[in-house]
Amino acid sequence: MPEALTLNQRIVLASRPTGAPTPENFRLERQALPDLADGQVLLKTLYLSLDPYMRGRMSDAPSYAAPVEIGEVMTGGAVSRVEHSLNPKFHAGDLVVGATGWQSHSISDGRNIMPVPSGLPSPSMALGVLGMPGMTAYMGLMDIGQPKAGETLVVAAASGAVGSVVGQVAKIKGLRVVGVAGGEKKCRYVVDELGFDACIDHKSARFAEELANACPDGIDIYYENVGGKVFDAVLPLLNPKARIPLCGLIASYNAHEAPTGPDQLPLLQRTVLTKRVRIQGFIVFDDYGDRQPEFVSAMAPWVRDGKVKFREDVVDGLENAPEAFIGLLEGRNFGKLVVRVAQAE
């Protein structure tokens, strides 16, 4: 095996954050990779996906998945190229996607990787609109949201990897779609480029009032990505039998103490009861992994035909992943955040 392929750069969890992650919580290491065993493949990472769920993996609080241990490589999905294969299912040059982590190279037995769909404008799209975020958007909306033409949907983080797809699919299904995003530029993109009916800037001092004005007939589906003050503004606007697919709560991911202010739980409970609201959390591959072909068969033609548009925010260099991830949790990215670790040849 060529010498250059045996040196792996990887970013490991150096310490657990208290509140917002800092660069000191990460450490860049170099290590020599072992020789391949029968059935294994050597992968070179091309694109690394950065996603909000990774913040939860940095903590050791109970969750749906085991935390990253101190000194372990940070978890994450990536598109990689097969450099060398001792597995008959994969050949040198194949592009694959899988949870191979924040590192320049990895060794796989083939069970955690699958081929990247052919014909994509960029293979990184397998991490976005045709990957985990796109499937999260589609399954949460279609299975839990149960959209019906003429209804009103509100989606938070509307310019992001999940929210942008939720809104566009809802428009295809005939709904009125109102996005929530941070800043005039993102809101303009959501309306002008993605075709939402309206987008409200959550940074506005009149946010709750502006959201209510954009939803004169109330809200039938609220696709929840953020929590916090956005949910507070949505709650009184929910219609009877509204549905809330609960995908994420990014507004509280860095919280390390109980929130201040009035206790909203009684109002939430009363609203859920009297309006018969359905709130359901989900973990996309745990709950819908067997329906991935259904998702791809629906989404791929929409992407190919331009009915679903997708924006990427690309950062170059594995060493820049920690700072990019910190920015993701602060809303600095614009579109699906990926790190270009190596050039696709």
Short mmCIF file of C-alpha atoms in Angstrom, two decimals:
data_model
loop_
_atom_site.label_atom_id
_atom_site.label_comp_id
_atom_site.label_asym_id
_atom_site.label_seq_id
_atom_site.Cartn_x
_atom_site.Cartn_y
_atom_site.Cartn_z
CA MET A 1 0.00 0.00 0.00
CA PRO A 2 1.42 3.42 -0.85
CA GLU A 3 3.02 5.21 2.09
CA ALA A 4 0.95 8.38 1.62
CA LEU A 5 -2.28 6.48 2.25
CA THR A 6 -1.27 5.16 5.65
CA LEU A 7 -1.19 8.53 7.45
CA ASN A 8 -4.58 9.56 8.78
CA GLN A 9 -5.51 12.99 10.10
CA ARG A 10 -8.41 12.91 12.52
CA ILE A 11 -10.21 15.25 14.87
CA VAL A 12 -11.02 13.73 18.24
CA LEU A 13 -13.07 14.92 21.20
CA ALA A 14 -10.51 16.38 23.62
CA SER A 15 -12.98 17.37 26.35
CA ARG A 16 -16.71 17.67 26.90
CA PRO A 17 -18.08 21.19 26.45
CA THR A 18 -19.98 23.10 29.10
CA GLY A 19 -22.41 25.18 27.12
CA ALA A 20 -21.23 26.14 23.65
CA PRO A 21 -18.33 24.09 22.25
CA THR A 22 -14.96 25.81 21.94
CA PRO A 23 -11.90 24.95 19.82
CA GLU A 24 -10.28 23.49 22.94
CA ASN A 25 -12.88 20.70 22.97
CA PHE A 26 -11.30 19.28 19.79
CA ARG A 27 -7.83 17.97 18.96
CA LEU A 28 -6.23 17.26 15.57
CA GLU A 29 -4.19 14.06 15.58
CA ARG A 30 -2.16 12.09 13.06
CA GLN A 31 -1.95 8.33 13.14
CA ALA A 32 -0.69 5.51 10.96
CA LEU A 33 -3.42 3.22 9.68
CA PRO A 34 -2.99 -0.57 9.88
CA ASP A 35 -2.82 -2.76 6.80
CA LEU A 36 -6.14 -3.92 5.38
CA ALA A 37 -7.56 -7.28 6.38
CA ASP A 38 -9.66 -9.43 4.07
CA GLY A 39 -13.08 -7.84 3.51
CA GLN A 40 -11.92 -4.31 4.33
CA VAL A 41 -11.60 -1.16 2.23
CA LEU A 42 -9.42 1.91 2.66
CA LEU A 43 -11.41 5.13 2.24
CA LYS A 44 -10.23 8.67 1.54
CA THR A 45 -12.68 11.28 2.81
CA LEU A 46 -13.78 13.83 0.23
CA TYR A 47 -16.62 15.62 2.02
CA LEU A 48 -17.55 15.63 5.71
CA SER A 49 -21.06 16.55 6.84
CA LEU A 50 -21.48 18.83 9.85
CA ASP A 51 -24.88 18.57 11.55
CA PRO A 52 -26.45 19.88 14.76
CA TYR A 53 -26.97 16.39 16.25
CA MET A 54 -23.21 16.17 16.76
CA ARG A 55 -23.48 18.57 19.71
CA GLY A 56 -25.48 15.93 21.60
CA ARG A 57 -22.82 13.30 20.92
CA MET A 58 -20.23 15.52 22.62
CA SER A 59 -22.13 15.23 25.92
CA ASP A 60 -22.46 12.13 28.07
CA ALA A 61 -26.09 12.77 29.03
CA PRO A 62 -28.49 9.91 28.18
CA SER A 63 -29.67 10.10 24.57
CA TYR A 64 -30.76 7.97 21.63
CA ALA A 65 -27.14 7.20 20.70
CA ALA A 66 -23.94 6.60 22.62
CA PRO A 67 -21.73 9.67 23.15
CA VAL A 68 -18.35 10.13 21.56
CA GLU A 69 -15.77 9.10 24.17
CA ILE A 70 -12.89 11.39 25.10
CA GLY A 71 -10.07 10.72 22.67
CA GLU A 72 -12.36 9.16 20.06
CA VAL A 73 -12.79 10.53 16.55
CA MET A 74 -15.81 12.82 16.20
CA THR A 75 -18.76 11.07 14.62
CA GLY A 76 -20.13 12.22 11.28
CA GLY A 77 -21.28 11.19 7.85
CA ALA A 78 -18.92 11.56 4.91
CA VAL A 79 -18.54 10.90 1.21
CA SER A 80 -15.35 8.97 0.54
CA ARG A 81 -13.48 7.42 -2.35
CA VAL A 82 -12.34 3.81 -2.17
CA GLU A 83 -8.54 3.89 -2.42
CA HIS A 84 -7.87 0.17 -1.95
CA SER A 85 -10.24 -2.75 -1.54
CA LEU A 86 -10.08 -6.29 -0.26
CA ASN A 87 -13.87 -6.47 -0.35
CA PRO A 88 -15.49 -7.83 -3.55
CA LYS A 89 -18.45 -5.43 -3.19
CA PHE A 90 -16.25 -2.33 -3.60
CA HIS A 91 -13.55 -1.32 -6.07
CA ALA A 92 -10.87 1.35 -6.14
CA GLY A 93 -12.40 4.62 -7.32
CA ASP A 94 -15.92 3.91 -6.04
CA LEU A 95 -17.63 6.77 -4.22
CA VAL A 96 -19.39 5.77 -1.02
CA VAL A 97 -21.26 7.47 1.81
CA GLY A 98 -21.24 6.41 5.44
CA ALA A 99 -20.64 7.38 9.05
CA THR A 100 -16.85 7.40 8.88
CA GLY A 101 -16.19 10.45 11.10
CA TRP A 102 -14.04 13.57 11.15
CA GLN A 103 -10.93 12.13 9.52
CA SER A 104 -9.02 12.11 6.28
CA HIS A 105 -9.00 8.32 5.88
CA SER A 106 -10.84 5.39 7.38
CA ILE A 107 -11.02 1.62 7.14
CA SER A 108 -14.39 -0.06 6.71
CA ASP A 109 -15.62 -3.64 6.47
CA GLY A 110 -18.32 -2.40 4.10
CA ARG A 111 -21.24 -2.61 6.52
CA ASN A 112 -21.39 1.12 7.31
CA ILE A 113 -21.04 2.44 3.74
CA MET A 114 -23.17 2.46 0.59
CA PRO A 115 -22.61 3.69 -2.96
CA VAL A 116 -23.21 7.36 -3.71
CA PRO A 117 -26.09 7.75 -6.21
CA SER A 118 -24.79 8.35 -9.71
CA GLY A 119 -25.39 11.51 -11.71
CA LEU A 120 -25.28 14.04 -8.86
CA PRO A 121 -23.94 17.53 -9.67
CA SER A 122 -21.66 17.04 -6.66
CA PRO A 123 -21.14 13.84 -4.64
CA SER A 124 -21.58 15.97 -1.50
CA MET A 125 -25.31 16.04 -2.24
CA ALA A 126 -25.40 12.50 -0.82
CA LEU A 127 -24.87 14.23 2.55
CA GLY A 128 -27.67 16.73 2.00
CA VAL A 129 -30.77 16.76 -0.14
CA LEU A 130 -30.36 13.08 -1.11
CA GLY A 131 -28.85 12.08 2.23
CA MET A 132 -29.75 12.17 5.89
CA PRO A 133 -31.07 15.78 5.99
CA GLY A 134 -33.26 15.30 2.92
CA MET A 135 -34.64 12.03 4.20
CA THR A 136 -35.25 13.61 7.62
CA ALA A 137 -37.21 16.41 5.95
CA TYR A 138 -39.22 14.09 3.72
CA MET A 139 -40.14 11.39 6.23
CA GLY A 140 -40.92 13.82 9.06
CA LEU A 141 -43.19 15.87 6.82
CA MET A 142 -44.92 13.05 4.99
CA ASP A 143 -45.30 10.48 7.76
CA ILE A 144 -45.83 12.66 10.85
CA GLY A 145 -46.93 15.93 9.24
CA GLN A 146 -49.47 14.25 6.93
CA PRO A 147 -49.68 17.35 4.66
CA LYS A 148 -52.93 18.20 2.92
CA ALA A 149 -53.35 20.75 0.12
CA GLY A 150 -54.50 24.12 1.37
CA GLU A 151 -53.04 23.76 4.87
CA THR A 152 -50.46 26.11 6.39
CA LEU A 153 -47.02 24.82 7.32
CA VAL A 154 -44.38 26.68 9.29
CA VAL A 155 -40.80 25.44 9.33
CA ALA A 156 -37.95 26.85 11.39
CA ALA A 157 -34.35 27.05 10.15
CA ALA A 158 -35.95 27.38 6.72
CA SER A 159 -32.74 28.06 4.78
CA GLY A 160 -30.94 25.08 6.31
CA ALA A 161 -30.42 21.54 5.09
CA VAL A 162 -33.65 20.12 6.53
CA GLY A 163 -35.95 23.14 6.62
CA SER A 164 -35.34 24.13 3.00
CA VAL A 165 -36.40 20.68 1.80
CA VAL A 166 -39.43 20.54 4.12
CA GLY A 167 -40.81 23.78 2.71
CA GLN A 168 -40.22 22.91 -0.93
CA VAL A 169 -41.85 19.48 -0.62
CA ALA A 170 -44.79 21.09 1.19
CA LYS A 171 -45.19 23.54 -1.72
CA ILE A 172 -45.18 20.61 -4.15
CA LYS A 173 -47.99 19.12 -2.05
CA GLY A 174 -50.05 22.31 -2.32
CA LEU A 175 -49.57 23.89 1.11
CA ARG A 176 -49.07 27.49 2.14
CA VAL A 177 -45.51 27.56 3.49
CA VAL A 178 -44.06 30.07 5.94
CA GLY A 179 -40.38 29.82 6.81
CA VAL A 180 -38.50 31.18 9.80
CA ALA A 181 -34.84 32.12 9.33
CA GLY A 182 -32.21 34.43 10.78
CA GLY A 183 -31.56 37.61 8.84
CA GLU A 184 -32.90 39.39 5.77
CA LYS A 185 -30.56 37.60 3.34
CA LYS A 186 -31.69 34.13 4.38
CA CYS A 187 -35.36 35.15 4.39
CA ARG A 188 -35.07 36.64 0.90
CA TYR A 189 -33.44 33.44 -0.38
CA VAL A 190 -36.20 31.30 1.14
CA VAL A 191 -38.93 33.29 -0.64
CA ASP A 192 -37.22 34.27 -3.91
CA GLU A 193 -35.22 31.10 -4.59
CA LEU A 194 -37.04 28.33 -2.76
CA GLY A 195 -40.55 29.60 -3.43
CA PHE A 196 -41.93 29.82 0.11
CA ASP A 197 -44.98 32.07 0.52
CA ALA A 198 -43.33 34.07 3.31
CA CYS A 199 -40.32 33.98 5.62
CA ILE A 200 -40.10 35.68 9.00
CA ASP A 201 -36.83 36.86 10.52
CA HIS A 202 -36.61 35.46 14.05
CA LYS A 203 -34.21 38.29 14.93
CA SER A 204 -36.99 40.85 14.45
CA ALA A 205 -38.23 42.64 17.57
CA ARG A 206 -41.77 42.01 16.28
CA PHE A 207 -41.19 38.37 15.38
CA ALA A 208 -44.28 36.87 17.07
CA GLU A 209 -46.56 39.53 15.58
CA GLU A 210 -45.07 39.12 12.10
CA LEU A 211 -45.44 35.33 12.26
CA ALA A 212 -49.09 35.68 13.25
CA ASN A 213 -49.72 38.08 10.35
CA ALA A 214 -48.14 35.56 7.94
CA CYS A 215 -50.45 32.81 9.21
CA PRO A 216 -53.95 34.35 9.12
CA ASP A 217 -55.57 30.90 9.05
CA GLY A 218 -53.41 29.49 11.84
CA ILE A 219 -50.80 26.72 11.61
CA ASP A 220 -51.66 23.13 10.68
CA ILE A 221 -48.11 21.73 10.62
CA TYR A 222 -45.12 23.08 12.48
CA TYR A 223 -41.90 21.31 11.52
CA GLU A 224 -39.74 21.84 14.60
CA ASN A 225 -35.99 22.27 14.19
CA VAL A 226 -35.10 24.87 16.79
CA GLY A 227 -37.41 25.23 19.82
CA GLY A 228 -36.94 28.31 21.99
CA LYS A 229 -38.70 31.56 21.14
CA VAL A 230 -39.82 30.29 17.73
CA PHE A 231 -41.88 27.55 19.34
CA ASP A 232 -43.23 30.07 21.85
CA ALA A 233 -44.54 32.19 18.95
CA VAL A 234 -45.97 29.18 17.11
CA LEU A 235 -47.83 27.68 20.07
CA PRO A 236 -50.81 30.08 20.22
CA LEU A 237 -51.25 29.89 16.43
CA LEU A 238 -51.70 26.12 16.25
CA ASN A 239 -54.98 24.92 14.78
CA PRO A 240 -57.02 22.03 16.16
CA LYS A 241 -55.41 18.71 15.23
CA ALA A 242 -52.14 20.39 14.24
CA ARG A 243 -49.14 18.11 13.76
CA ILE A 244 -45.59 18.82 14.96
CA PRO A 245 -42.79 16.60 13.60
CA LEU A 246 -40.07 17.15 16.22
CA CYS A 247 -36.73 16.95 14.42
CA GLY A 248 -34.40 19.12 16.50
CA LEU A 249 -34.09 21.76 19.23
CA ILE A 250 -30.96 23.62 18.22
CA ALA A 251 -31.81 26.67 20.32
CA SER A 252 -31.14 24.65 23.48
CA TYR A 253 -28.30 22.37 22.37
CA ASN A 254 -25.69 24.47 24.17
CA ALA A 255 -27.81 25.05 27.29
CA HIS A 256 -26.27 23.81 30.54
CA GLU A 257 -28.85 25.10 32.98
CA ALA A 258 -32.64 25.42 33.16
CA PRO A 259 -34.11 28.27 31.10
CA THR A 260 -35.22 31.44 32.83
CA GLY A 261 -38.57 33.16 32.36
CA PRO A 262 -42.15 31.93 32.68
CA ASP A 263 -42.92 28.22 32.79
CA GLN A 264 -44.51 27.40 29.41
CA LEU A 265 -45.26 23.77 30.22
CA PRO A 266 -48.83 24.31 31.49
CA LEU A 267 -49.71 26.30 28.36
CA LEU A 268 -48.17 23.62 26.16
CA GLN A 269 -50.06 20.84 27.93
CA ARG A 270 -53.35 22.72 27.75
CA THR A 271 -52.85 23.46 24.04
CA VAL A 272 -51.97 19.86 23.24
CA LEU A 273 -55.09 18.67 25.07
CA THR A 274 -57.69 21.19 23.96
CA LYS A 275 -56.53 21.41 20.35
CA ARG A 276 -55.62 17.71 20.15
CA VAL A 277 -52.16 18.54 18.82
CA ARG A 278 -49.90 15.68 17.80
CA ILE A 279 -46.20 16.07 18.65
CA GLN A 280 -43.88 13.26 17.62
CA GLY A 281 -40.13 13.08 17.78
CA PHE A 282 -38.22 10.81 15.44
CA ILE A 283 -34.72 9.59 14.57
CA VAL A 284 -34.71 9.17 10.84
CA PHE A 285 -32.62 6.04 10.27
CA ASP A 286 -33.89 4.31 13.41
CA ASP A 287 -37.53 4.92 12.50
CA TYR A 288 -37.48 5.05 8.69
CA GLY A 289 -34.29 3.33 7.56
CA ASP A 290 -36.26 0.66 5.71
CA ARG A 291 -38.05 3.36 3.69
CA GLN A 292 -34.96 4.91 2.15
CA PRO A 293 -35.80 3.63 -1.37
CA GLU A 294 -39.20 5.37 -1.08
CA PHE A 295 -37.46 8.64 -0.19
CA VAL A 296 -34.88 8.43 -2.99
CA SER A 297 -37.49 7.54 -5.62
CA ALA A 298 -39.51 10.61 -4.66
CA MET A 299 -36.70 13.11 -4.08
CA ALA A 300 -34.31 12.30 -6.93
CA PRO A 301 -36.74 13.33 -9.72
CA TRP A 302 -37.64 16.56 -7.88
CA VAL A 303 -33.96 17.45 -7.58
CA ARG A 304 -33.26 16.50 -11.19
CA ASP A 305 -36.21 18.57 -12.44
CA GLY A 306 -35.31 21.60 -10.31
CA LYS A 307 -38.46 21.35 -8.17
CA VAL A 308 -36.31 21.00 -5.06
CA LYS A 309 -33.30 23.32 -4.90
CA PHE A 310 -30.44 22.90 -2.50
CA ARG A 311 -27.70 25.20 -1.26
CA GLU A 312 -24.37 24.14 0.22
CA ASP A 313 -21.99 26.04 2.47
CA VAL A 314 -18.57 24.50 1.80
CA VAL A 315 -15.59 24.93 4.13
CA ASP A 316 -12.18 23.76 2.95
CA GLY A 317 -9.85 21.74 5.15
CA LEU A 318 -10.46 19.15 7.88
CA GLU A 319 -8.60 21.36 10.36
CA ASN A 320 -11.36 23.97 9.96
CA ALA A 321 -14.17 21.58 10.92
CA PRO A 322 -14.30 22.56 14.64
CA GLU A 323 -14.70 26.28 13.96
CA ALA A 324 -17.25 25.58 11.23
CA PHE A 325 -19.23 23.37 13.59
CA ILE A 326 -19.19 26.03 16.31
CA GLY A 327 -20.55 28.48 13.72
CA LEU A 328 -23.26 26.01 12.70
CA LEU A 329 -24.67 26.04 16.23
CA GLU A 330 -24.70 29.85 16.10
CA GLY A 331 -26.49 29.95 12.72
CA ARG A 332 -23.48 31.29 10.78
CA ASN A 333 -23.83 28.83 7.92
CA PHE A 334 -26.06 29.46 4.92
CA GLY A 335 -27.25 26.13 3.53
CA LYS A 336 -26.04 22.57 4.16
CA LEU A 337 -22.66 22.76 5.86
CA VAL A 338 -19.97 20.43 4.50
CA VAL A 339 -16.21 20.33 4.84
CA ARG A 340 -14.22 19.60 1.69
CA VAL A 341 -11.49 17.36 3.05
CA ALA A 342 -10.00 16.40 -0.32
CA GLN A 343 -10.71 17.17 -3.96
CA ALA A 344 -12.96 14.75 -5.86
CA GLU A 345 -10.88 13.66 -8.85
#
